[in-house]
CSV table of C-alpha atoms in Angstrom, one decimal:
chain,number,residue,atom,x,y,z
A,1,MET,CA,-26.0,-15.2,-105.4
A,2,GLU,CA,-24.2,-18.1,-107.0
A,3,PRO,CA,-23.0,-17.3,-110.6
A,4,TRP,CA,-24.9,-20.1,-112.1
A,5,ILE,CA,-28.2,-19.0,-110.6
A,6,GLN,CA,-30.0,-16.1,-112.3
A,7,GLU,CA,-33.1,-14.3,-111.3
A,8,THR,CA,-35.6,-13.7,-114.0
A,9,THR,CA,-38.4,-11.2,-113.9
A,10,ARG,CA,-40.0,-12.3,-117.0
A,11,GLU,CA,-40.9,-15.6,-118.6
A,12,PRO,CA,-38.1,-17.4,-120.4
A,13,ARG,CA,-38.1,-17.0,-124.1
A,14,LEU,CA,-38.3,-20.2,-126.1
A,15,PRO,CA,-36.2,-20.4,-129.2
A,16,LEU,CA,-38.2,-19.8,-132.4
A,17,MET,CA,-38.5,-22.9,-134.5
A,18,ALA,CA,-37.3,-22.5,-138.0
A,19,VAL,CA,-40.1,-22.7,-140.5
A,20,GLN,CA,-39.7,-25.8,-142.8
A,21,VAL,CA,-41.5,-26.3,-146.1
A,22,PRO,CA,-42.2,-29.9,-147.2
A,23,ARG,CA,-40.6,-31.3,-150.3
A,24,ARG,CA,-44.0,-32.0,-151.8
A,25,ASN,CA,-44.6,-28.2,-152.1
A,26,PHE,CA,-41.5,-28.0,-154.3
A,27,GLU,CA,-42.4,-31.1,-156.3
A,28,GLY,CA,-46.0,-29.9,-156.9
A,29,LEU,CA,-44.8,-26.5,-158.3
A,30,PHE,CA,-41.6,-27.4,-160.0
A,31,GLN,CA,-41.6,-31.1,-161.0
A,32,TYR,CA,-45.3,-31.4,-162.0
A,33,ALA,CA,-46.2,-27.8,-163.1
A,34,LEU,CA,-43.3,-25.7,-164.2
A,35,ARG,CA,-40.7,-28.4,-165.1
A,36,PRO,CA,-37.6,-26.3,-165.0
A,37,SER,CA,-34.6,-27.0,-167.2
A,38,GLY,CA,-31.4,-25.2,-168.3
A,39,SER,CA,-30.8,-21.9,-166.6
A,40,PHE,CA,-34.1,-22.1,-164.7
A,41,ALA,CA,-33.1,-25.4,-163.1
A,42,GLN,CA,-29.6,-24.1,-162.4
A,43,ALA,CA,-31.0,-21.0,-160.7
A,44,LEU,CA,-33.0,-23.2,-158.4
A,45,ARG,CA,-29.9,-25.2,-157.5
A,46,ASP,CA,-28.1,-22.0,-156.8
A,47,VAL,CA,-30.7,-21.1,-154.1
A,48,GLY,CA,-30.7,-24.5,-152.5
A,49,TYR,CA,-33.3,-26.7,-154.4
A,50,ASP,CA,-32.2,-29.2,-157.0
A,51,PRO,CA,-35.3,-30.2,-159.0
A,52,GLU,CA,-33.3,-33.2,-160.5
A,53,ALA,CA,-32.0,-34.6,-157.2
A,54,GLU,CA,-32.8,-38.3,-156.8
A,55,GLU,CA,-32.9,-38.1,-153.0
A,56,ALA,CA,-33.9,-34.7,-151.8
A,57,GLU,CA,-34.4,-33.6,-148.3
A,58,GLU,CA,-37.9,-34.1,-146.8
A,59,TYR,CA,-38.1,-30.4,-145.7
A,60,PHE,CA,-36.4,-27.2,-146.8
A,61,PRO,CA,-36.0,-23.9,-144.9
A,62,LEU,CA,-38.6,-21.3,-145.7
A,63,GLU,CA,-35.8,-19.1,-147.1
A,64,VAL,CA,-35.2,-21.7,-149.9
A,65,TRP,CA,-38.9,-21.8,-150.7
A,66,ARG,CA,-39.1,-18.0,-151.0
A,67,ALA,CA,-35.9,-17.9,-153.0
A,68,SER,CA,-37.2,-20.6,-155.3
A,69,LEU,CA,-40.4,-18.6,-155.8
A,70,ALA,CA,-38.3,-15.6,-156.8
A,71,VAL,CA,-36.5,-17.7,-159.3
A,72,ALA,CA,-39.8,-19.0,-160.7
A,73,ARG,CA,-41.1,-15.4,-161.0
A,74,ARG,CA,-38.2,-14.5,-163.2
A,75,HIS,CA,-38.2,-17.6,-165.3
A,76,ALA,CA,-41.9,-18.6,-165.5
A,77,CYS,CA,-43.5,-15.2,-165.3
A,78,PRO,CA,-41.3,-12.7,-167.1
A,79,GLY,CA,-42.8,-9.3,-167.5
A,80,LEU,CA,-45.3,-9.7,-164.7
A,81,GLY,CA,-45.1,-7.7,-161.5
A,82,SER,CA,-44.2,-9.5,-158.3
A,83,GLU,CA,-47.8,-9.7,-157.0
A,84,GLU,CA,-49.4,-10.9,-160.3
A,85,ALA,CA,-46.5,-13.4,-160.8
A,86,ASN,CA,-47.0,-14.8,-157.3
A,87,ARG,CA,-50.8,-15.3,-158.0
A,88,VAL,CA,-49.9,-17.1,-161.3
A,89,LEU,CA,-47.4,-19.3,-159.4
A,90,GLY,CA,-50.2,-20.1,-156.9
A,91,HIS,CA,-52.4,-21.3,-159.8
A,92,HIS,CA,-49.5,-23.4,-161.1
A,93,TYR,CA,-48.9,-24.8,-157.6
A,94,VAL,CA,-52.5,-26.2,-157.5
A,95,GLU,CA,-52.2,-27.5,-161.0
A,96,GLY,CA,-49.0,-29.4,-160.1
A,97,PHE,CA,-50.4,-30.6,-156.9
A,98,GLY,CA,-53.4,-31.9,-158.9
A,99,GLN,CA,-51.0,-34.3,-160.6
A,100,THR,CA,-50.0,-36.0,-157.4
A,101,LEU,CA,-51.9,-39.0,-156.0
A,102,VAL,CA,-53.4,-36.9,-153.1
A,103,GLY,CA,-54.1,-34.1,-155.6
A,104,ARG,CA,-56.0,-36.4,-158.0
A,105,ILE,CA,-58.1,-37.6,-155.1
A,106,PHE,CA,-58.9,-34.0,-154.1
A,107,ALA,CA,-59.7,-33.1,-157.7
A,108,THR,CA,-62.2,-35.9,-157.9
A,109,ALA,CA,-63.8,-35.0,-154.5
A,110,ALA,CA,-63.8,-31.2,-154.8
A,111,PRO,CA,-66.9,-30.9,-157.2
A,112,LEU,CA,-68.8,-33.2,-154.9
A,113,LEU,CA,-67.9,-31.2,-151.7
A,114,GLY,CA,-68.7,-27.8,-153.2
A,115,ALA,CA,-67.1,-24.4,-152.6
A,116,GLU,CA,-68.2,-23.9,-149.0
A,117,ARG,CA,-67.1,-27.3,-147.7
A,118,VAL,CA,-63.7,-27.0,-149.5
A,119,LEU,CA,-63.3,-23.5,-148.0
A,120,ALA,CA,-64.0,-24.9,-144.5
A,121,ARG,CA,-61.2,-27.4,-145.0
A,122,LEU,CA,-58.8,-24.7,-146.3
A,123,PRO,CA,-57.0,-24.1,-142.9
A,124,THR,CA,-56.0,-27.8,-143.0
A,125,TYR,CA,-54.9,-27.7,-146.6
A,126,LEU,CA,-52.7,-24.7,-146.1
A,127,ARG,CA,-51.1,-26.1,-142.9
A,128,ALA,CA,-50.2,-29.2,-144.9
A,129,GLY,CA,-47.9,-26.9,-147.0
A,130,ARG,CA,-46.7,-24.7,-144.1
A,131,GLU,CA,-47.4,-25.6,-140.5
A,132,ASP,CA,-46.7,-22.1,-139.3
A,133,LEU,CA,-49.7,-20.6,-141.2
A,134,LYS,CA,-52.8,-19.8,-139.2
A,135,LEU,CA,-56.0,-19.2,-141.2
A,136,MET,CA,-59.3,-18.0,-139.8
A,137,LEU,CA,-62.4,-18.0,-142.0
A,138,GLU,CA,-65.6,-16.0,-141.7
A,139,ALA,CA,-68.6,-16.3,-144.0
A,140,ARG,CA,-69.6,-12.7,-144.8
A,141,ARG,CA,-72.6,-13.3,-147.1
A,142,ALA,CA,-73.7,-15.9,-149.7
A,143,ARG,CA,-70.7,-16.8,-151.8
A,144,GLU,CA,-68.3,-14.3,-150.0
A,145,TRP,CA,-65.9,-15.2,-147.2
A,146,ARG,CA,-63.1,-13.4,-145.5
A,147,ALA,CA,-59.9,-15.2,-144.7
A,148,THR,CA,-57.4,-13.8,-142.1
A,149,VAL,CA,-54.0,-15.3,-142.4
A,150,MET,CA,-51.3,-15.0,-139.7
A,151,ASP,CA,-48.0,-15.7,-141.5
A,152,THR,CA,-44.5,-14.7,-140.4
A,153,ALA,CA,-43.3,-14.6,-144.0
A,154,PRO,CA,-46.4,-13.5,-146.0
A,155,LEU,CA,-46.9,-14.2,-149.6
A,156,PRO,CA,-50.6,-13.1,-149.9
A,157,ASP,CA,-50.8,-13.1,-153.7
A,158,PHE,CA,-49.4,-16.6,-153.9
A,159,VAL,CA,-52.0,-17.8,-151.4
A,160,ALA,CA,-54.7,-15.9,-153.2
A,161,GLY,CA,-53.8,-17.7,-156.4
A,162,VAL,CA,-53.8,-21.1,-154.5
A,163,VAL,CA,-57.3,-20.4,-153.0
A,164,GLU,CA,-58.6,-19.2,-156.4
A,165,GLN,CA,-57.5,-22.3,-158.1
A,166,VAL,CA,-58.6,-24.7,-155.3
A,167,LEU,CA,-62.1,-23.2,-155.6
A,168,ARG,CA,-62.1,-23.6,-159.4
A,169,ARG,CA,-61.7,-27.3,-158.7
A,170,THR,CA,-65.2,-27.2,-157.3
A,171,ARG,CA,-66.4,-25.8,-160.7
A,172,VAL,CA,-67.2,-22.3,-159.6
A,173,LEU,CA,-65.9,-19.0,-161.0
A,174,SER,CA,-63.7,-17.6,-158.1
A,175,ARG,CA,-62.0,-14.4,-157.3
A,176,VAL,CA,-59.7,-13.8,-154.4
A,177,ASP,CA,-58.6,-10.3,-153.5
A,178,VAL,CA,-55.9,-9.3,-151.1
A,179,MET,CA,-57.6,-6.8,-148.8
A,180,GLU,CA,-55.0,-6.0,-146.2
A,181,ARG,CA,-51.3,-6.6,-146.0
A,182,ALA,CA,-49.1,-6.5,-142.9
A,183,SER,CA,-45.7,-7.7,-142.0
A,184,HIS,CA,-47.1,-10.8,-140.2
A,185,GLY,CA,-50.3,-11.5,-142.0
A,186,TYR,CA,-53.0,-10.4,-144.5
A,187,SER,CA,-56.7,-10.8,-145.3
A,188,LEU,CA,-58.4,-12.1,-148.4
A,189,ARG,CA,-61.8,-11.6,-149.7
A,190,ILE,CA,-63.0,-14.8,-151.3
A,191,ARG,CA,-66.0,-14.7,-153.8
A,192,TRP,CA,-67.4,-17.1,-156.3
A,193,ASP,CA,-70.3,-17.5,-158.7
A,194,ASP,CA,-71.7,-20.6,-160.5
A,195,PRO,CA,-70.4,-20.9,-164.0
């Protein structure tokens, strides 16, 4: 056999694409919600995100996003455990996003859409922040849904906080519990009541 020809007995493996996080995720959380300064801003620069950069990259590696969240947990949520801090950061993320043009439009429409229609759009919303996330929804009973999330770098408590806060935009009292955790995904129980 010629040296440049190789027999393969299995399908060729495609290279894994690096997960990229859009700049708007960083802007929503840091520029609009947390507004880091001093040592907080410097710690973000140290991990690869400069909140004061005039011309930032359009996308950042997932590792920079995760490292930036770790910095935010230390600076914006001191004294909280990792899981609770991630949930609080998820709330902040939605609040910051709500200050953007698209976020203001969503905030106006959310009460009109209602909780169920907003939940039905949730897979699209999450993919806008991270294209690698896959979310499947199942209505379990009235005002209770289950979300199963496939995620190569799971942050279930952050996403639980995001979902909770998104639902609150529909003017309901929401609670999202992390039910299962795995290395490549998790499940959430989503419940709400009228105020």
